[in-house]
mmCIF file of C-alpha atoms in Angstrom:
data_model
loop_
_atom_site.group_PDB
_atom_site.id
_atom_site.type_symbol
_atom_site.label_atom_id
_atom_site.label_comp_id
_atom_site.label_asym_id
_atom_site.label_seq_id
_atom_site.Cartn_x
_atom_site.Cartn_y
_atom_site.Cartn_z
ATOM 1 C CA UNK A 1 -12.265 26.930 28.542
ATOM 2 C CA UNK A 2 -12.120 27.438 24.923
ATOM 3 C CA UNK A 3 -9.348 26.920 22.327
ATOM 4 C CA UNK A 4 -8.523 23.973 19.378
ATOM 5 C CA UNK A 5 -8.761 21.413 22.186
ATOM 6 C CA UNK A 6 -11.596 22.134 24.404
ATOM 7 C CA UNK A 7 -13.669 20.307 26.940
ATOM 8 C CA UNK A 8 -16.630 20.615 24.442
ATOM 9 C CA UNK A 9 -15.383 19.754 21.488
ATOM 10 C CA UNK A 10 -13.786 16.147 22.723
ATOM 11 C CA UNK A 11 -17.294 15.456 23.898
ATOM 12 C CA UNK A 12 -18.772 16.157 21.008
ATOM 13 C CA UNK A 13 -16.102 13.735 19.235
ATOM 14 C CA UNK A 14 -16.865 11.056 21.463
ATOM 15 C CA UNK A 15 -20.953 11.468 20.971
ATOM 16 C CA UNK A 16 -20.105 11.143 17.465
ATOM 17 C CA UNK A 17 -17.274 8.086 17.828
ATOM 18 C CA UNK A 18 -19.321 6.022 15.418
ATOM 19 C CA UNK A 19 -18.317 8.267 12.321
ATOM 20 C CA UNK A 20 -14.813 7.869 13.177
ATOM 21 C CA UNK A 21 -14.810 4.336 13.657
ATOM 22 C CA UNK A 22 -16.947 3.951 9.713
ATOM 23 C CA UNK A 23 -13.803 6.018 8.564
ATOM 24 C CA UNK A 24 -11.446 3.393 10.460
ATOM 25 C CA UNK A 25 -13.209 0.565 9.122
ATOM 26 C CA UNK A 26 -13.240 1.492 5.522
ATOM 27 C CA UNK A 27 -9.815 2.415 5.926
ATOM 28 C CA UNK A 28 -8.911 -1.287 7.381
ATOM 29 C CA UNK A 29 -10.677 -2.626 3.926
ATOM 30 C CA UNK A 30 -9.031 -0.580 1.476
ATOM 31 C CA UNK A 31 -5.673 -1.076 3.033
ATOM 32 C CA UNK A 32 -6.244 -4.638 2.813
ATOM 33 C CA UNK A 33 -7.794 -5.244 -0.516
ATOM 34 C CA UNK A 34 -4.669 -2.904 -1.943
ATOM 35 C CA UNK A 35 -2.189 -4.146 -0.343
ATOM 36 C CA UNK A 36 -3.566 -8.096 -2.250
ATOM 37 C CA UNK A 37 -3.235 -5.988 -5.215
ATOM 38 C CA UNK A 38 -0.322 -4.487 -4.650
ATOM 39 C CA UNK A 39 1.469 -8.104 -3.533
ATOM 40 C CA UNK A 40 -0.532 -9.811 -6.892
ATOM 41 C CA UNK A 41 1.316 -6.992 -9.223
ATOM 42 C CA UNK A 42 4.442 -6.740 -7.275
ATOM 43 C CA UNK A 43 5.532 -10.176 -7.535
ATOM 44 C CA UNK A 44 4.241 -10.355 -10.909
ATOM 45 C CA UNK A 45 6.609 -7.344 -12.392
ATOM 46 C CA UNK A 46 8.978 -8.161 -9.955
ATOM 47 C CA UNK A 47 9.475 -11.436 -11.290
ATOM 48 C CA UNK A 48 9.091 -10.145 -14.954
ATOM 49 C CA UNK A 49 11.959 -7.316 -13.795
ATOM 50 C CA UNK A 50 14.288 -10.478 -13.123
ATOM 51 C CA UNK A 51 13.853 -12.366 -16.586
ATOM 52 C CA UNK A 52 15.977 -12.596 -18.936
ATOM 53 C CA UNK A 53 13.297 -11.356 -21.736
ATOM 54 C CA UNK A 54 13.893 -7.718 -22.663
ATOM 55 C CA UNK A 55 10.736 -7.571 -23.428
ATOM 56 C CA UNK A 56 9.318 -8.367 -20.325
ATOM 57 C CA UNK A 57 12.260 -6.178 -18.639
ATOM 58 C CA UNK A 58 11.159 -3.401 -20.682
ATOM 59 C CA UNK A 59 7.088 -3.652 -19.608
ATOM 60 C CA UNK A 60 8.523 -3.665 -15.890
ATOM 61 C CA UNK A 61 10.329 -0.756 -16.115
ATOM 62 C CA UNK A 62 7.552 0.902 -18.293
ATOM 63 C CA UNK A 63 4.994 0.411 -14.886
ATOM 64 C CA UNK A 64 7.865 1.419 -12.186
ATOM 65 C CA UNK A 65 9.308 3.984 -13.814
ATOM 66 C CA UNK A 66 5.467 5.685 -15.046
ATOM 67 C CA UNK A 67 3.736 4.820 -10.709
ATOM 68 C CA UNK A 68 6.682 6.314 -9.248
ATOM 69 C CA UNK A 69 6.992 9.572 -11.119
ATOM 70 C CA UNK A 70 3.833 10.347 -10.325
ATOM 71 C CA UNK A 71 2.342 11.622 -7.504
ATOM 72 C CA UNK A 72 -0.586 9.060 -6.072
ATOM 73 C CA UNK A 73 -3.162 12.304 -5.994
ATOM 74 C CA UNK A 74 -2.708 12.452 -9.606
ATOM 75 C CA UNK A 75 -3.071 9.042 -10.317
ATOM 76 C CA UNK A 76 -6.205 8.645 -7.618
ATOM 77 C CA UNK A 77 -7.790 11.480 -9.747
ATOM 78 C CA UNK A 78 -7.371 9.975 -13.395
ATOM 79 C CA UNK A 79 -9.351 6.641 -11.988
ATOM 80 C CA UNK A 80 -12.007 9.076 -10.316
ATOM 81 C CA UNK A 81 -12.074 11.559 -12.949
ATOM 82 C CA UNK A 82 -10.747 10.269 -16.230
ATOM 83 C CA UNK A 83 -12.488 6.935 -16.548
ATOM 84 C CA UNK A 84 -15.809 8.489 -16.514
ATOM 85 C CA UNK A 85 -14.579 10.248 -19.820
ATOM 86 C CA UNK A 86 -13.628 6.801 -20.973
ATOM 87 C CA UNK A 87 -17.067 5.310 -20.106
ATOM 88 C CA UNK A 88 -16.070 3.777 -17.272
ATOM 89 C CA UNK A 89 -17.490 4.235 -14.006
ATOM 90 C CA UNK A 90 -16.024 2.895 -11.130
ATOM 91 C CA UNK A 91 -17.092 2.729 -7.234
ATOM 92 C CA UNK A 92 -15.220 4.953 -5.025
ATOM 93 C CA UNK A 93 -13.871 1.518 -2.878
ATOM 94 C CA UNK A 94 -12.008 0.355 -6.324
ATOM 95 C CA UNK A 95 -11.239 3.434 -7.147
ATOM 96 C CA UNK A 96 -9.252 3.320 -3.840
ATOM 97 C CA UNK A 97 -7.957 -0.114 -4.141
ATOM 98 C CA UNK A 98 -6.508 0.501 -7.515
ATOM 99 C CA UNK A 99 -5.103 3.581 -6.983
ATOM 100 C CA UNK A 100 -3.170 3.002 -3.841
ATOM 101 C CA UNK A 101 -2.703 -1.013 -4.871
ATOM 102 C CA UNK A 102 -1.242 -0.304 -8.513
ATOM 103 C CA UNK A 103 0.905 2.971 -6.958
ATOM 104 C CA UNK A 104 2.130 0.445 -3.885
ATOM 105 C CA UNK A 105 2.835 -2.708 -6.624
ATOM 106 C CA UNK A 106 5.149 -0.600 -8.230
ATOM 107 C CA UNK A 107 7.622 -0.059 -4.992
ATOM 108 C CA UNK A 108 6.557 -3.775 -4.041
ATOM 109 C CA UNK A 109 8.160 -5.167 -7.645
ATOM 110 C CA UNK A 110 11.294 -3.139 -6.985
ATOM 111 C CA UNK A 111 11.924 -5.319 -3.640
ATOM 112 C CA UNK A 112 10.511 -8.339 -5.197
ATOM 113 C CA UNK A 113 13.326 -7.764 -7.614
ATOM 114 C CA UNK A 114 16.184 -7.254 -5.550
ATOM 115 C CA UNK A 115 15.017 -10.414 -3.313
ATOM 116 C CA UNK A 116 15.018 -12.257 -5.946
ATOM 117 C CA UNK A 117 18.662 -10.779 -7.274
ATOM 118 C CA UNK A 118 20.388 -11.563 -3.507
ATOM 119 C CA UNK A 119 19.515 -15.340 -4.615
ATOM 120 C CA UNK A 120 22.301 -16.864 -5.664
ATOM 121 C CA UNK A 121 22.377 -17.427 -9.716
ATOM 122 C CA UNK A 122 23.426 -20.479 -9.828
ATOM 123 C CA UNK A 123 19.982 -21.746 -8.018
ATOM 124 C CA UNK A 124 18.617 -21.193 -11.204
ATOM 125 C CA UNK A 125 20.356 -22.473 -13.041
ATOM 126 C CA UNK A 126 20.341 -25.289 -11.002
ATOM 127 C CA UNK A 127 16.455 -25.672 -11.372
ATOM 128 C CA UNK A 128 17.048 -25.049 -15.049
ATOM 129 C CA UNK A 129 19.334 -28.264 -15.193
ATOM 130 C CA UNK A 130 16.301 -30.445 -13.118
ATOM 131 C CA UNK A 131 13.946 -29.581 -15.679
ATOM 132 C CA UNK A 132 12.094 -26.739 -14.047
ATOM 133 C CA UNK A 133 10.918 -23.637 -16.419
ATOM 134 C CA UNK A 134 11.617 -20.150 -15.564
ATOM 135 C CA UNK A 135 8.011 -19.846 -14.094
ATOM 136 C CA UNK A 136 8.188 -22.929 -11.920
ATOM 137 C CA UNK A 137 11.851 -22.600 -10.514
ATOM 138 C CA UNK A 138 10.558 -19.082 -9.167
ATOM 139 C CA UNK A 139 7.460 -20.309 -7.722
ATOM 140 C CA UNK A 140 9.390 -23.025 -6.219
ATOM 141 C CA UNK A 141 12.629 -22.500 -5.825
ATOM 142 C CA UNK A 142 13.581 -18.444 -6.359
ATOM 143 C CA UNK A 143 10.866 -16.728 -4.784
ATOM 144 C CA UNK A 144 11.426 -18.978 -1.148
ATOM 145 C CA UNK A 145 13.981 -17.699 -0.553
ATOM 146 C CA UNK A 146 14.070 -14.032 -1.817
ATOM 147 C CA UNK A 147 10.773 -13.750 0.385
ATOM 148 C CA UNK A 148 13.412 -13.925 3.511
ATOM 149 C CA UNK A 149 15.066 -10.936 2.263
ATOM 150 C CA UNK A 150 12.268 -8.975 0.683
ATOM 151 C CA UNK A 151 9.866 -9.707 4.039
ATOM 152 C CA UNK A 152 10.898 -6.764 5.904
ATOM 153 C CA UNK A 153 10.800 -4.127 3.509
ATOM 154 C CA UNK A 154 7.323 -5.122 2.479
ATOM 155 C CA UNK A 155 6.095 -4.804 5.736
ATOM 156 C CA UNK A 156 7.287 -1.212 5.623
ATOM 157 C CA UNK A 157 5.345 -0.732 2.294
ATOM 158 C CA UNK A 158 2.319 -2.244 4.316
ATOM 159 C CA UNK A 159 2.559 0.776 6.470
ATOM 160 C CA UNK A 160 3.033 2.994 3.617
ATOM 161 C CA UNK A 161 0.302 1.407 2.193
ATOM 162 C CA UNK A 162 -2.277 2.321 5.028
ATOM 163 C CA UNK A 163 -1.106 5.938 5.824
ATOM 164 C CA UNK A 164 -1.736 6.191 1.422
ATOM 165 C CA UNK A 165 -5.195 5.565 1.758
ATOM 166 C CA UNK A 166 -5.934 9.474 3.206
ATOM 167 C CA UNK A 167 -5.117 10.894 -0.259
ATOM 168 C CA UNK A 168 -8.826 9.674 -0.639
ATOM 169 C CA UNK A 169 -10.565 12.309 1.251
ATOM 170 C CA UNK A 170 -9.540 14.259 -1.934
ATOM 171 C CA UNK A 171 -12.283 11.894 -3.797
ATOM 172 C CA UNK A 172 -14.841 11.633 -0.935
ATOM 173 C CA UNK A 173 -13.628 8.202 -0.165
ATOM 174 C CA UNK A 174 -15.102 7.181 3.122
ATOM 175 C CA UNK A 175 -11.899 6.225 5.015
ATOM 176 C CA UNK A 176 -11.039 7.820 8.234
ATOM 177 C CA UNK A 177 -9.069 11.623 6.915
ATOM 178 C CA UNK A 178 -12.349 12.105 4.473
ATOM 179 C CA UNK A 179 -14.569 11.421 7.510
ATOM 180 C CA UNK A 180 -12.367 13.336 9.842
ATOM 181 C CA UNK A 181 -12.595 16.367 7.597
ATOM 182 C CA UNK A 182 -16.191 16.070 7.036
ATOM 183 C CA UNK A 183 -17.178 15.488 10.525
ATOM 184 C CA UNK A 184 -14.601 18.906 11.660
ATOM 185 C CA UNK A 185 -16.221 20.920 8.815
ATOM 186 C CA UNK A 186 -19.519 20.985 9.752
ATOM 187 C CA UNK A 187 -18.610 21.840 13.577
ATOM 188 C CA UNK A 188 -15.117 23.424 13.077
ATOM 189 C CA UNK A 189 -13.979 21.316 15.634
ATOM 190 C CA UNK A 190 -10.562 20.049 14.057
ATOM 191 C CA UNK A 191 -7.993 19.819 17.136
ATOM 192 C CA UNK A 192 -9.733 16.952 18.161
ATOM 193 C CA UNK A 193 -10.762 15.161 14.896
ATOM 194 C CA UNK A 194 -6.903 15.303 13.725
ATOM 195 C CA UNK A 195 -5.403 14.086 17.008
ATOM 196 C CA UNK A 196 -8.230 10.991 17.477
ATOM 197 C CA UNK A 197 -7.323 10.098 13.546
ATOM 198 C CA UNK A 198 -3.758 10.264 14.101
ATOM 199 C CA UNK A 199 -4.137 7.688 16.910
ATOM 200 C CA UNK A 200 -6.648 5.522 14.849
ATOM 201 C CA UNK A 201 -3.860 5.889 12.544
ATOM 202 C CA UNK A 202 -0.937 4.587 15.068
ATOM 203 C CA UNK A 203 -2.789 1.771 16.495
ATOM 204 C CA UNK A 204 -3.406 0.514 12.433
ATOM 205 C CA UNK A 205 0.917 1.643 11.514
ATOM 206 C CA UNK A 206 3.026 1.204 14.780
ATOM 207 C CA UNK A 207 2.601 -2.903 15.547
ATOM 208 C CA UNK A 208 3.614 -3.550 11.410
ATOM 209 C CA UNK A 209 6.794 -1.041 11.455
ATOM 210 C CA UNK A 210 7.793 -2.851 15.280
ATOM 211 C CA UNK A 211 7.161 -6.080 13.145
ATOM 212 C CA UNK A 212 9.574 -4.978 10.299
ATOM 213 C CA UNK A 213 12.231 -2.928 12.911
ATOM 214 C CA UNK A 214 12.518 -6.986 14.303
ATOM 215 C CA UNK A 215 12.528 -8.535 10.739
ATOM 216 C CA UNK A 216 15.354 -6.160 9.749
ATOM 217 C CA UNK A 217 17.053 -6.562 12.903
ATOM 218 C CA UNK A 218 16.606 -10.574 12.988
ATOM 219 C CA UNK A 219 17.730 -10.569 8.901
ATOM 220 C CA UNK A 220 20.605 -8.390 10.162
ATOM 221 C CA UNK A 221 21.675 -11.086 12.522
ATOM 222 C CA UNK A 222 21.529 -14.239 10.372
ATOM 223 C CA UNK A 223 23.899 -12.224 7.865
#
């Protein structure tokens, strides 16, 4: 039998499992070491979104507006191929974690925003009247309870987050489409490579996006 999907060509994957499962791991750090930046800059701008300072308004909106105009490739190939110009020469791990974590901060602040918006105003002003500053009422008070609302859409960014990380095999980044394409390149065995990343791919995405289907569907209850 021959054809995309041969007998051959899946043992041939499984011989060579272990480049798959390099792919999958570096894939499992990037997502994770984004998605910390991505939280770190989303509540930050999110927060700064939901101020009263127009200046600070106008620095959020700056960031949102400038990540999600852009496509990620672009912004992926500036940190890989611009810096260097700039005399700065970065790893191709950071160069993943920034990209995807600064691109994925920007939707993150948007529904750190609007949590914090579906809190009632007068809670702050509330805090305001007990002495708390802006910074501490939203550590303490605000951002509580706009985390119930904002959970499950940030679990969907999560996902986003992960499936992201592919637009690195455009920069040779290690994680599991660059060593998919690499390893079906050299043997022109792609049926197999694509369906075996797709399910490393699953088994990382499907148990978040059941986790946010029952967030949504639990926050969809309580209201």
């Amino acid at each position: 039998m021959n054809g995309p999907f041969a007998d051959y060509k899946w043992v041939a994957l499984a011989h060579d499992w272990a480049v798959f499962g390099e792919g999958f791991a570096n894939t499992v750090l990037v997502s994770f070491f984004a998605l910390v930046l991505a939280l770190a800059l989303g509540i930050l701008f999110g927060v700064l979104g939901s101020s009263k300072f127009t200046f600070f308004q106008a620095i959020t909106r700056v960031y949102v507006e400038s990540i999600q105009n852009t496509p990620l490739v672009i912004q992926v190939f500036f940190l890989y191929h611009g810096l260097p110009h700039l005399g700065v020469m970065l790893p191709i791990f950071a160069v993943g974690v920034l990209g995807v974590g600064i691109y994925h901060g920007a939707y993150i602040s948007e529904v750190v925003r609007a949590g914090i918006q579906a809190v009632p105003r007068g809670q702050l002003e509330a805090a305001y009247s007990q002495g708390f500053s802006f910074w501490s009422a939203m550590r303490h008070i605000i951002l509580p309870q706009a985390k119930r609302m904002a959970f499950p859409p940030l679990t969907n960014q999560a996902v986003s987050l992960i499936k992201n990380t592919s637009v690195l095999a455009m920069v040779a980044g290690g994680e599991l489409m660059y060593q998919a394409d690499s390893w079906s390149s050299t043997n022109l065995y792609y049926g197999p490579a694509y369906v075996a990343t797709g399910v490393l791919y699953i088994i990382l995405c499907l148990p978040l996006a059941a986790y946010a289907r029952k967030l949504e569907q639990k926050a969809a209850v309580n209201t």
